[in-house]
Coordinates of C-alpha atoms in Angstrom, one line a residue:
M160 CA -64.0 6.9 -110.2
K161 CA -60.7 7.4 -112.0
W162 CA -60.4 10.9 -110.5
V163 CA -61.0 9.5 -107.0
L164 CA -58.2 6.8 -107.5
R165 CA -55.9 9.5 -108.9
I166 CA -56.5 11.8 -105.9
I167 CA -55.9 8.9 -103.5
G168 CA -52.7 7.9 -105.4
A169 CA -51.4 11.5 -105.3
L170 CA -52.0 11.7 -101.5
V171 CA -50.2 8.4 -100.9
L172 CA -47.3 9.6 -103.0
I173 CA -47.2 12.9 -101.1
V174 CA -47.1 11.0 -97.8
V175 CA -44.4 8.6 -99.0
L176 CA -42.3 11.5 -100.2
A177 CA -42.8 13.4 -96.9
V178 CA -41.8 10.3 -94.8
V179 CA -38.8 9.7 -97.1
G180 CA -37.9 13.4 -96.7
V181 CA -38.0 13.1 -92.9
L182 CA -36.0 9.9 -93.0
L183 CA -33.4 11.6 -95.2
L184 CA -32.9 14.4 -92.7
P185 CA -29.4 13.9 -91.2
A186 CA -29.2 13.0 -87.5
D187 CA -27.2 16.2 -86.7
R188 CA -30.0 18.3 -88.3
I189 CA -32.7 16.7 -86.2
A190 CA -30.5 17.0 -83.1
G191 CA -29.9 20.7 -83.9
I192 CA -33.6 21.3 -84.4
A193 CA -34.5 19.7 -81.1
A194 CA -31.7 21.6 -79.2
D195 CA -32.8 24.8 -80.8
Q196 CA -36.5 24.4 -79.8
L197 CA -35.6 23.2 -76.3
R198 CA -33.5 26.3 -76.0
K199 CA -36.5 28.4 -76.8
V200 CA -38.6 26.6 -74.3
T201 CA -36.2 26.8 -71.4
G202 CA -34.3 30.0 -72.2
R203 CA -31.1 28.1 -71.4
D204 CA -28.2 26.9 -73.6
V205 CA -28.9 23.4 -74.8
T206 CA -26.0 21.5 -76.4
I207 CA -26.3 18.1 -78.1
S208 CA -22.8 16.9 -79.1
G209 CA -20.6 13.9 -79.4
G210 CA -21.7 11.0 -81.6
V211 CA -25.2 11.5 -82.8
S212 CA -27.2 8.8 -84.5
M213 CA -30.7 8.3 -85.9
T214 CA -33.3 6.0 -84.4
F215 CA -36.3 4.7 -86.3
W216 CA -37.8 2.1 -83.9
P217 CA -39.7 2.3 -81.6
V218 CA -39.7 6.0 -82.3
L219 CA -38.1 8.4 -84.7
G220 CA -35.4 10.4 -83.0
V221 CA -31.7 10.7 -82.2
K222 CA -29.3 9.3 -79.7
A223 CA -26.5 11.5 -78.5
E224 CA -23.4 10.8 -76.4
E225 CA -23.6 14.2 -74.7
L226 CA -26.6 16.4 -73.8
E227 CA -26.3 19.5 -71.6
V228 CA -28.9 22.0 -70.4
G229 CA -27.4 25.2 -69.0
N230 CA -28.2 26.6 -65.5
A231 CA -29.5 30.0 -64.6
D232 CA -27.0 32.8 -65.1
W233 CA -26.9 33.5 -61.3
A234 CA -26.3 29.8 -60.3
K235 CA -22.9 29.0 -58.7
E236 CA -22.2 25.7 -60.3
G237 CA -22.3 24.2 -63.8
A238 CA -25.1 22.9 -66.1
M239 CA -28.5 22.1 -64.7
L240 CA -28.5 18.8 -66.5
S241 CA -25.6 16.9 -68.1
T242 CA -25.5 13.4 -69.4
T243 CA -23.3 11.2 -71.6
N244 CA -26.2 9.0 -72.9
A245 CA -29.4 10.6 -74.1
A246 CA -32.2 9.8 -76.5
I247 CA -34.8 12.1 -78.0
G248 CA -37.8 10.9 -79.8
V249 CA -40.1 13.1 -82.0
D250 CA -43.4 12.8 -83.8
A251 CA -42.7 12.5 -87.5
M252 CA -46.1 13.9 -88.7
A253 CA -45.8 16.9 -86.3
L254 CA -42.3 17.4 -87.7
L255 CA -43.7 17.6 -91.2
R256 CA -46.1 20.3 -90.0
G257 CA -43.1 22.3 -88.7
E258 CA -43.9 21.4 -85.0
I259 CA -41.7 19.8 -82.5
R260 CA -43.7 17.2 -80.6
I261 CA -41.2 15.3 -78.5
T262 CA -42.6 11.9 -77.7
N263 CA -40.0 11.0 -75.2
I264 CA -36.6 12.0 -73.7
E265 CA -34.4 9.4 -72.0
A266 CA -31.2 10.0 -70.1
E267 CA -29.1 7.5 -68.2
S268 CA -26.9 8.4 -65.3
P269 CA -27.2 12.2 -65.7
T270 CA -26.1 14.9 -63.1
I271 CA -28.9 17.3 -62.2
R272 CA -28.0 20.5 -60.3
L273 CA -30.8 22.5 -58.7
E274 CA -30.3 25.8 -56.8
S275 CA -32.6 28.2 -55.0
R276 CA -32.1 31.5 -53.2
A277 CA -33.8 33.0 -50.2
D278 CA -35.3 35.7 -52.4
G279 CA -37.4 33.1 -54.2
R280 CA -35.2 32.5 -57.3
A281 CA -35.0 28.9 -58.4
S282 CA -32.9 27.5 -61.2
W283 CA -35.8 25.3 -62.5
Q284 CA -37.9 28.4 -63.2
F285 CA -37.5 29.2 -66.9
T286 CA -38.7 32.8 -66.7
D287 CA -36.5 33.9 -69.6
A288 CA -38.0 31.5 -72.1
S289 CA -40.3 32.3 -74.9
G290 CA -42.4 29.3 -74.3
D291 CA -42.9 28.8 -78.0
A292 CA -41.0 26.7 -80.5
Q293 CA -41.2 25.7 -84.1
I294 CA -38.9 24.7 -86.9
E295 CA -37.5 27.8 -88.6
T296 CA -36.1 27.7 -92.1
E297 CA -35.6 30.4 -94.8
T298 CA -38.7 29.3 -96.5
T299 CA -40.9 29.0 -93.4
P300 CA -43.7 31.6 -93.8
A301 CA -44.6 33.8 -90.8
R302 CA -47.3 32.1 -88.7
A303 CA -48.4 31.7 -85.1
A304 CA -45.9 29.8 -83.0
R305 CA -46.8 26.3 -81.8
P306 CA -45.7 24.9 -78.5
V307 CA -43.3 22.2 -77.8
T308 CA -44.7 19.3 -75.9
I309 CA -43.0 16.3 -74.2
E310 CA -45.1 13.2 -73.8
K311 CA -42.7 11.2 -71.7
L312 CA -39.5 11.9 -69.8
T313 CA -37.5 9.0 -68.3
I314 CA -34.3 9.5 -66.3
T315 CA -32.5 6.6 -64.6
D316 CA -29.7 6.4 -62.1
A317 CA -29.3 10.2 -61.8
T318 CA -27.2 12.2 -59.4
L319 CA -29.4 14.9 -57.9
I320 CA -27.7 17.9 -56.2
Y321 CA -29.8 20.5 -54.5
D322 CA -28.2 23.7 -53.1
A323 CA -30.7 25.8 -51.1
E324 CA -29.3 29.1 -49.7
G325 CA -29.0 28.9 -45.9
S326 CA -29.2 25.1 -45.8
D327 CA -26.7 22.3 -46.2
L328 CA -26.0 20.9 -49.7
V329 CA -28.2 17.9 -50.4
S330 CA -27.0 15.2 -52.8
Y331 CA -28.7 12.0 -53.8
S332 CA -27.4 9.3 -56.2
G333 CA -29.3 6.5 -57.9
V334 CA -32.4 8.7 -58.5
D335 CA -35.1 7.6 -61.1
L336 CA -37.4 10.2 -62.5
S337 CA -40.3 10.0 -64.9
L338 CA -42.9 12.3 -66.5
D339 CA -46.0 11.3 -68.3
W340 CA -47.7 14.2 -70.1
P341 CA -49.8 12.8 -72.9
E342 CA -51.9 15.9 -73.6
S343 CA -50.2 19.3 -73.9
N344 CA -53.1 21.1 -72.2
G345 CA -53.8 18.3 -69.7
P346 CA -52.4 17.1 -66.4
A347 CA -49.0 15.5 -65.9
D348 CA -47.9 12.6 -63.7
L349 CA -44.5 12.8 -62.1
R350 CA -42.7 10.1 -60.2
A351 CA -39.4 10.0 -58.5
V352 CA -37.6 7.3 -56.7
L353 CA -34.8 8.3 -54.3
R354 CA -32.5 6.2 -52.1
P355 CA -31.0 8.5 -49.5
A356 CA -30.2 5.6 -47.2
G357 CA -30.5 2.6 -49.6
A358 CA -34.2 1.9 -49.3
A359 CA -36.5 3.4 -51.9
V360 CA -38.4 6.5 -51.2
T361 CA -41.1 7.3 -53.8
V362 CA -42.5 10.7 -54.6
A363 CA -45.6 10.7 -56.9
A364 CA -47.6 13.7 -58.0
R365 CA -50.3 14.7 -60.4
I366 CA -50.3 18.3 -61.5
G367 CA -53.2 19.8 -63.4
A368 CA -52.6 21.9 -66.6
F369 CA -48.9 21.1 -66.6
S370 CA -48.1 23.6 -69.3
K371 CA -49.5 26.4 -67.2
F372 CA -47.6 25.1 -64.2
L373 CA -44.4 25.4 -66.2
T374 CA -45.1 29.0 -67.0
G375 CA -45.5 29.8 -63.3
E376 CA -49.2 29.5 -62.7
V377 CA -50.7 27.9 -59.6
Q378 CA -52.2 24.5 -60.4
P379 CA -53.9 21.7 -58.4
V380 CA -51.6 19.1 -57.0
D381 CA -52.0 15.7 -55.4
A382 CA -48.7 14.3 -54.1
T383 CA -47.5 11.6 -51.8
L384 CA -44.1 10.8 -50.4
T385 CA -43.9 7.1 -49.3
A386 CA -41.2 5.1 -47.5
D387 CA -41.4 1.8 -45.7
T388 CA -41.5 3.7 -42.4
G389 CA -43.9 6.6 -43.1
K390 CA -46.0 8.6 -45.6
I391 CA -46.7 12.3 -46.3
S392 CA -49.6 13.4 -48.5
L393 CA -50.6 16.8 -50.0
N394 CA -53.9 17.7 -51.5
G395 CA -53.8 21.3 -52.6
R396 CA -52.2 23.8 -55.0
A397 CA -48.6 24.5 -56.0
A398 CA -46.5 26.7 -58.3
L399 CA -43.1 26.2 -59.9
N400 CA -41.5 28.8 -57.6
G401 CA -42.0 26.6 -54.6
A402 CA -45.3 28.0 -53.3
V403 CA -47.5 25.3 -51.8
A404 CA -50.9 25.4 -50.1
G405 CA -53.2 22.6 -49.1
R406 CA -54.1 19.8 -46.7
V407 CA -51.1 17.8 -45.5
A408 CA -51.2 14.5 -43.6
L409 CA -48.1 12.8 -42.0
D410 CA -48.1 9.3 -40.7
A411 CA -44.8 7.9 -39.2
P412 CA -45.1 5.0 -36.8
D413 CA -41.3 5.3 -36.3
T414 CA -40.2 8.9 -36.8
G415 CA -36.5 8.1 -36.3
A416 CA -36.6 5.4 -38.9
F417 CA -38.6 7.6 -41.3
L418 CA -36.1 10.4 -41.0
A419 CA -33.3 8.0 -41.5
A420 CA -34.9 6.7 -44.7
L421 CA -35.0 10.4 -45.9
G422 CA -31.2 10.7 -45.2
Q423 CA -31.4 12.2 -41.7
P424 CA -30.1 9.4 -39.5
G425 CA -29.3 9.6 -35.8
V426 CA -32.4 11.7 -34.8
T427 CA -33.7 10.4 -31.5
L428 CA -36.9 12.1 -30.1
P429 CA -38.0 11.8 -26.5
R430 CA -40.8 9.5 -25.6
G431 CA -44.2 11.2 -26.2
L432 CA -42.6 14.0 -28.2
G433 CA -42.5 12.6 -31.7
Q434 CA -41.2 9.0 -31.6
R435 CA -44.5 8.3 -33.4
L436 CA -46.2 11.0 -35.5
A437 CA -49.7 11.4 -36.9
V438 CA -50.3 14.9 -38.1
T439 CA -52.9 16.8 -40.2
T440 CA -52.8 20.5 -41.0
E441 CA -53.6 23.2 -43.5
L442 CA -50.2 24.1 -44.9
T443 CA -48.9 27.2 -46.7
L444 CA -45.3 27.4 -47.9
T445 CA -44.0 30.5 -49.6
P446 CA -41.2 30.7 -52.1
D447 CA -38.8 32.1 -49.5
R448 CA -39.4 29.0 -47.3
Q449 CA -41.7 30.4 -44.7
L450 CA -44.1 27.7 -43.5
S451 CA -47.5 28.3 -42.0
L452 CA -49.5 25.6 -40.2
R453 CA -53.2 26.1 -39.3
D454 CA -55.8 23.8 -37.9
L455 CA -52.9 21.6 -36.7
V456 CA -53.7 18.3 -35.0
A457 CA -50.7 16.2 -33.9
D458 CA -50.4 12.9 -32.1
L459 CA -46.8 12.8 -30.9
G460 CA -47.0 9.2 -29.7
G461 CA -48.9 9.6 -26.5
N462 CA -49.3 13.4 -26.4
S463 CA -51.9 15.2 -28.5
L464 CA -51.6 18.9 -29.6
R465 CA -53.8 21.3 -31.4
G466 CA -53.0 24.8 -32.6
A467 CA -51.1 26.8 -35.1
A468 CA -47.5 27.5 -36.0
D469 CA -45.2 29.6 -38.2
V470 CA -41.8 28.1 -39.1
G471 CA -38.9 29.6 -41.0
L472 CA -37.1 26.9 -42.9
N473 CA -33.9 28.8 -43.8
G474 CA -31.2 26.9 -41.7
T475 CA -32.3 25.7 -38.3
P476 CA -36.1 25.9 -38.2
Q477 CA -37.3 29.1 -36.4
V478 CA -40.7 28.3 -34.7
N479 CA -43.4 30.5 -33.3
A480 CA -46.4 28.4 -32.2
Q481 CA -49.5 28.5 -30.0
L482 CA -50.6 25.1 -28.9
T483 CA -53.1 23.5 -26.5
A484 CA -53.1 20.0 -25.0
G485 CA -55.0 17.8 -22.6
A486 CA -52.8 15.7 -20.3
L487 CA -49.2 16.4 -21.5
D488 CA -46.4 13.9 -20.6
L489 CA -43.0 15.6 -20.9
S490 CA -41.2 13.1 -18.6
G491 CA -39.4 11.7 -21.7
L492 CA -37.2 14.9 -21.7
T493 CA -35.6 14.0 -18.4
G494 CA -35.9 10.2 -18.3
G495 CA -38.3 10.5 -15.5
G496 CA -40.5 7.6 -16.6
D497 CA -37.7 5.1 -16.1
K498 CA -36.6 4.7 -12.4
S499 CA -34.5 1.7 -13.1
G500 CA -31.8 3.6 -15.0
T501 CA -31.7 0.9 -17.6
G502 CA -34.9 1.5 -19.6
G503 CA -36.8 -1.3 -17.9
A504 CA -39.4 -1.5 -15.2
D505 CA -39.4 0.6 -12.1
A506 CA -36.7 -0.2 -9.6
P507 CA -37.4 -0.9 -5.9
V508 CA -37.6 2.2 -3.7
G509 CA -34.1 3.2 -2.6
A510 CA -32.4 1.6 -5.6
G511 CA -30.9 4.9 -6.7
W512 CA -31.5 7.4 -9.5
P513 CA -31.7 6.3 -13.2
T514 CA -28.2 6.0 -14.7
A515 CA -29.3 5.6 -18.3
P516 CA -27.9 8.4 -20.6
I517 CA -30.3 11.2 -21.4
D518 CA -30.4 11.9 -25.1
A519 CA -31.0 15.7 -25.3
S520 CA -30.0 16.0 -29.0
G521 CA -33.6 17.0 -29.8
L522 CA -32.9 20.4 -28.2
A523 CA -31.0 21.3 -31.4
A524 CA -33.9 20.5 -33.7
F525 CA -35.4 24.1 -33.6
N526 CA -35.2 27.6 -32.2
G527 CA -38.1 29.8 -31.2
D528 CA -41.0 30.1 -28.8
I529 CA -43.9 27.8 -28.2
A530 CA -46.8 29.0 -26.0
L531 CA -48.5 26.0 -24.5
S532 CA -51.8 25.6 -22.5
A533 CA -52.5 22.2 -21.0
D534 CA -54.9 20.5 -18.6
S535 CA -51.9 18.9 -16.9
I536 CA -48.2 18.5 -17.4
D537 CA -45.9 15.7 -16.2
L538 CA -42.3 16.8 -16.1
G539 CA -41.1 13.6 -14.6
A540 CA -39.8 15.2 -11.4
L541 CA -42.9 17.4 -11.1
K542 CA -46.6 16.9 -11.8
L543 CA -48.5 20.1 -12.7
G544 CA -52.2 20.8 -13.1
A545 CA -53.8 23.3 -15.4
S546 CA -50.9 25.3 -16.9
R547 CA -50.1 28.2 -19.1
T548 CA -46.4 28.1 -20.1
L549 CA -43.9 29.4 -22.6
L550 CA -41.2 27.1 -24.0
S551 CA -38.3 29.0 -25.5
N552 CA -35.4 27.3 -27.3
D553 CA -32.2 29.0 -28.5
R554 CA -29.3 26.9 -29.8
S555 CA -30.0 23.8 -27.6
R556 CA -30.9 25.9 -24.5
M557 CA -34.5 25.4 -23.6
V558 CA -36.3 27.5 -21.0
F559 CA -39.6 26.3 -19.6
E560 CA -41.4 29.3 -18.1
M561 CA -44.3 28.7 -15.7
R562 CA -46.6 31.7 -16.2
D563 CA -49.8 30.5 -14.6
V564 CA -49.5 27.0 -13.2
S565 CA -51.4 25.0 -10.6
G566 CA -49.9 22.0 -8.9
Y567 CA -49.9 20.1 -5.6
G568 CA -52.9 22.1 -4.3
G569 CA -51.2 25.5 -4.8
R570 CA -49.6 27.8 -7.4
L571 CA -46.2 27.6 -8.9
T572 CA -44.1 30.1 -10.7
G573 CA -40.5 30.2 -12.1
Q574 CA -38.6 28.4 -14.8
F575 CA -36.7 25.3 -15.7
V576 CA -33.7 25.3 -18.0
M577 CA -32.2 22.5 -20.0
N578 CA -28.9 23.4 -21.7
N579 CA -27.2 21.0 -24.1
R580 CA -24.7 23.4 -25.8
S581 CA -21.6 21.8 -24.2
G582 CA -22.9 18.8 -22.2
L583 CA -26.3 18.6 -20.5
S584 CA -27.1 20.8 -17.5
V585 CA -30.5 21.5 -15.9
G586 CA -31.4 24.3 -13.5
G587 CA -34.0 26.7 -12.6
S588 CA -35.7 28.8 -10.0
V589 CA -39.1 27.8 -8.6
Q590 CA -41.5 29.4 -6.1
A591 CA -44.4 27.5 -4.7
Q592 CA -47.3 29.0 -2.7
G593 CA -49.8 27.0 -0.7
V594 CA -48.7 23.6 -1.9
Q595 CA -49.1 20.2 -0.3
M596 CA -45.6 19.1 0.8
K597 CA -46.1 15.3 0.8
P598 CA -46.8 14.8 -2.9
L599 CA -44.3 17.5 -3.8
L600 CA -41.5 15.9 -1.8
T601 CA -42.5 12.4 -3.0
D602 CA -42.1 13.5 -6.6
L603 CA -38.9 15.5 -6.1
A604 CA -37.0 13.3 -3.7
D605 CA -39.1 10.2 -3.0
I606 CA -39.7 11.5 0.6
T607 CA -43.1 10.3 1.9
R608 CA -43.0 10.8 5.7
F609 CA -43.6 14.6 5.7
S610 CA -47.0 16.3 5.1
G611 CA -48.4 19.8 5.5
Q612 CA -49.3 22.8 3.4
G613 CA -46.8 25.6 2.9
D614 CA -44.6 27.7 0.8
A615 CA -41.2 26.9 -0.7
E616 CA -38.6 28.3 -3.0
V617 CA -35.5 26.7 -4.6
S618 CA -32.9 27.6 -7.1
F619 CA -30.7 24.8 -8.4
L620 CA -28.2 23.7 -11.1
G621 CA -27.1 20.2 -12.0
V622 CA -24.8 18.9 -14.6
G623 CA -24.5 15.4 -16.2
Q624 CA -25.8 13.0 -18.9
S625 CA -28.1 11.0 -16.5
V626 CA -30.5 11.7 -13.7
D627 CA -28.0 10.1 -11.3
A628 CA -25.2 12.4 -12.4
I629 CA -27.4 15.4 -12.2
M630 CA -28.6 14.6 -8.7
R631 CA -25.0 14.1 -7.5
S632 CA -23.9 17.5 -8.9
L633 CA -26.8 19.6 -7.6
S634 CA -26.0 23.0 -6.2
G635 CA -28.2 25.9 -5.1
K636 CA -30.3 27.1 -2.1
G637 CA -33.9 27.3 -0.9
A638 CA -36.3 27.7 2.0
V639 CA -39.4 26.0 3.3
K640 CA -42.2 27.3 5.5
V641 CA -45.0 25.0 6.5
G642 CA -48.1 25.4 8.6
R643 CA -49.7 22.6 10.6
G644 CA -48.5 19.2 9.4
T645 CA -47.2 15.7 10.4
I646 CA -44.0 13.7 10.4
E647 CA -44.6 9.9 10.0
G648 CA -42.4 7.3 11.6
I649 CA -41.6 9.2 14.9
D650 CA -43.7 10.5 17.8
L651 CA -41.8 13.3 19.5
D652 CA -44.3 13.4 22.4
A653 CA -43.7 9.7 23.1
L654 CA -40.0 10.2 22.7
L655 CA -39.9 12.8 25.5
G656 CA -42.1 10.7 27.8
S657 CA -40.5 7.2 27.3
F658 CA -37.6 7.5 24.8
D659 CA -39.7 5.3 22.4
V660 CA -38.8 6.2 18.8
Q661 CA -40.5 3.2 17.2
G662 CA -43.3 4.3 14.9
G663 CA -46.0 6.9 15.6
T664 CA -46.6 10.3 14.1
T665 CA -45.6 13.8 15.2
V666 CA -48.1 16.5 14.7
F667 CA -46.6 20.0 14.5
D668 CA -48.0 23.5 14.3
S669 CA -45.4 25.1 12.0
L670 CA -42.0 24.4 10.4
G671 CA -39.4 26.6 8.9
A672 CA -35.9 26.0 7.4
N673 CA -33.3 27.3 5.0
F674 CA -30.9 25.1 3.1
T675 CA -28.0 25.1 0.7
M676 CA -26.9 22.4 -1.8
D677 CA -23.4 21.6 -3.1
A678 CA -22.2 18.5 -4.9
G679 CA -25.6 16.9 -4.5
V680 CA -25.6 17.3 -0.7
L681 CA -28.3 19.4 0.9
R682 CA -27.3 21.1 4.3
N683 CA -29.5 22.8 6.9
D684 CA -28.7 24.1 10.3
D685 CA -31.7 26.2 11.3
L686 CA -34.7 23.9 11.3
L687 CA -37.4 25.1 13.8
L688 CA -40.4 23.0 14.5
L689 CA -43.1 24.2 16.8
L690 CA -45.4 21.8 18.6
P691 CA -48.2 22.4 21.2
N692 CA -46.0 21.6 24.3
F693 CA -42.5 21.8 22.9
N694 CA -40.4 22.9 20.0
A695 CA -37.7 21.2 18.0
T696 CA -34.6 22.3 16.2
G697 CA -32.6 20.5 13.6
A698 CA -29.3 20.4 11.7
G699 CA -27.6 18.0 9.3
Q700 CA -27.4 17.0 5.7
V701 CA -29.3 15.0 3.1
N702 CA -27.2 13.4 0.3
L703 CA -29.5 13.8 -2.7
G704 CA -27.3 11.8 -5.0
A705 CA -26.8 8.8 -2.7
Q706 CA -30.3 9.1 -1.3
T707 CA -29.1 9.1 2.3
V708 CA -29.7 11.3 5.4
D709 CA -27.7 12.2 8.4
Y710 CA -29.8 14.6 10.4
T711 CA -30.3 15.4 14.1
V712 CA -33.7 16.7 15.4
T713 CA -33.7 18.0 18.9
P714 CA -37.2 18.2 20.5
K715 CA -37.4 20.2 23.7
A716 CA -40.2 19.9 26.2
L717 CA -41.1 23.3 27.6
R718 CA -42.8 22.4 30.9
V719 CA -40.4 20.0 32.5
N720 CA -37.0 20.2 34.3
G721 CA -37.9 23.4 35.9
D722 CA -37.7 26.3 33.6
R723 CA -34.9 24.7 31.6
G724 CA -37.1 22.2 29.7
L725 CA -36.0 18.8 28.5
A726 CA -34.3 18.2 25.2
V727 CA -33.7 14.7 23.7
P728 CA -31.7 14.8 20.4
V729 CA -32.8 12.2 17.8
R730 CA -30.4 11.2 15.1
I731 CA -31.9 10.1 11.7
S732 CA -29.4 8.4 9.5
G733 CA -29.0 5.9 6.7
P734 CA -30.9 5.5 3.4
W735 CA -33.9 7.8 3.3
A736 CA -36.1 5.0 2.1
D737 CA -35.5 3.2 5.5
P738 CA -33.6 5.4 7.9
S739 CA -32.4 4.5 11.4
I740 CA -34.1 6.7 14.1
R741 CA -32.6 6.6 17.6
P742 CA -32.2 9.0 20.5
D743 CA -28.7 10.2 21.4
L744 CA -28.7 9.7 25.2
K745 CA -25.2 11.0 25.7
A746 CA -26.1 14.2 24.0
A747 CA -29.3 14.3 25.9
V748 CA -27.4 14.2 29.2
D749 CA -25.0 16.9 28.0
L750 CA -27.9 19.2 27.0
N751 CA -30.2 18.7 30.0
F752 CA -27.9 18.0 33.0
A753 CA -24.7 19.9 32.3
E754 CA -24.5 21.4 35.8
E755 CA -25.3 18.2 37.6
K756 CA -22.8 16.4 35.4
A757 CA -20.1 18.9 36.3
K758 CA -20.8 18.6 40.1
I759 CA -20.7 14.8 39.9
E760 CA -17.4 14.9 38.1
D761 CA -15.9 17.3 40.7
Q762 CA -17.1 15.0 43.5
V763 CA -15.6 11.9 41.8
K764 CA -12.3 13.7 41.3
Q765 CA -12.1 14.8 44.9
K766 CA -12.9 11.3 46.2
L767 CA -10.1 9.8 44.0
A768 CA -7.6 12.4 45.3
E769 CA -8.4 11.5 48.9
E770 CA -8.3 7.7 48.3
L771 CA -5.0 7.9 46.3
D772 CA -3.4 10.6 48.4
L773 CA -3.1 12.8 45.3
N774 CA -1.7 16.3 45.3
P775 CA -2.2 17.7 41.7
Q776 CA 0.2 20.4 40.7
D777 CA -1.1 23.7 39.4
G778 CA -2.9 23.1 36.1
Q779 CA -2.6 19.3 36.4
S780 CA -5.7 17.2 35.9
I781 CA -6.8 14.4 38.2
E782 CA -6.2 11.9 35.3
D783 CA -2.6 13.1 35.0
A784 CA -2.1 13.1 38.8
V785 CA -3.3 9.5 38.9
K786 CA -1.0 8.5 36.1
D787 CA 2.0 10.1 37.9
K788 CA 1.1 8.4 41.2
V789 CA 0.9 5.0 39.5
E790 CA 4.3 5.5 37.8
D791 CA 5.9 6.5 41.1
R792 CA 4.6 3.4 42.8
L793 CA 5.8 1.1 39.9
K794 CA 9.3 2.7 40.1
Q795 CA 9.4 2.0 43.9
R796 CA 8.4 -1.7 43.3
L797 CA 11.0 -2.1 40.6
L798 CA 13.8 -0.7 42.8
K799 CA 12.8 -3.1 45.6
I800 CA 13.1 -6.1 43.1
L801 CA 16.6 -4.9 42.0
Q802 CA 18.1 -4.4 45.5

């Protein structure tokens, strides 16, 4: 029993002497040991300087006025981490065994500088470190190195600077970071709170086998980014060099607000094209920032897409995607869903084009090509059926190419262009074969009186920040050729029989016309309309911007008035929603009875000459002769009065 007590007493004495020995270590010595071992782990210069003091409670360690961890030798700027207030806690018993077990590191208001290069290098990759650390003294016997572990890291109110080659410099202030790594061979929990726009954005992640992750191995990762206005989650794998793969889900009820919370304010996406986002995909991100999306399912706030995409993230995203959709509404690109011009309900017919500004800033969001197949596409001004198209965007100039498109009962080819490089302009060249004219003209110009199947082509260009401004600036040219059809609101057969232009419908066999556009005014002078018993020509203009028409149609009966026929011009004028339609009888007389009119005028002039005893001089008209005769008689009367 005495030997047992003596052994226990000896052990207690050894422990007391060891603890006292540790406590008698100077603060500078512990700080130097910690710095040296951190240097071996990171491969970077680590400096602990300024005033250094010991702490005994709640943990054994040191406090330092200055702590600095150097950056990679290729980095452009200064230290990776620098702070003027740091605390390092160590495990006393591990220290007695010659190991550095850092129980916690705390830093207040540090500056953290991270840099990455397009070739995959990153300043947070400690590839030049040994990964091993132990206390080394002259008396330390050779033995296997034991790793440094960090149980807890806490950083508050940090300034985080991230410089990615090819991208704008990113800087955040007021950042809080924490690391919980209780077991050296186990997982670690990381948490970061950033405030890019004032409100907190929280990033939380659990990384399996964190020690292997630090040496560059790929490890399982569960991560979430959460803001008040949206959330992103990742379940997959990642490595320290920036490689990521896994299932990603994005939920943003208000995408603009979500991006603003992430420090990207002022991003306005068109209706149905991302104002709301719900996305799931299998994601792969390489260290050189090449993003691959597979099994993509995206709800863009009214439009749903499926497919795959590859995106280069160096600078402006470079996109190459193949997507499929059901009914796709792209009217938000042109403001076509709002006819009031004020963002409200539809305006009455004839109230004018929308004057609300078109926000085309989304055209700068990416460059690249997107191949799209859809069951139907609503472009605002045009409604298309099953479509195979290619959308190309290059520095805010988007080209919508129709490769195989059905619409309005026929086929359409051509392209639309939206260019927002220096103010918004829209243009294009479209060919239509076998289309129904009534729904096409209704969608394009709100013209509902004309029907028939035919072919058409148009090239156009408009400039302005609203639909109204674009329509008032349109220029271009086109042609229309239609087979059998109708014109509602006027019966040309009845017009030639009774001069009645009220109501009715004209049925024609064919129609052809060419037109030009300038400053929003469409002009045509070669309309030819063929009917069973007569034909009709037309000339005039349609003011597309003001939605008015001033056009004269001249139908001609072929089997009356001898072999000359009978023509009665009809003038159509006023707002195209409710135009005035009336025959021009004076023009009808001039067209149909020119010879008779000339004979009657000669007879009247001769009768006047006889009655007034006129003798017109050579080249003098009857009107001038009458005037001279009247003046002569007035002079004679005046002389009689004065005599």
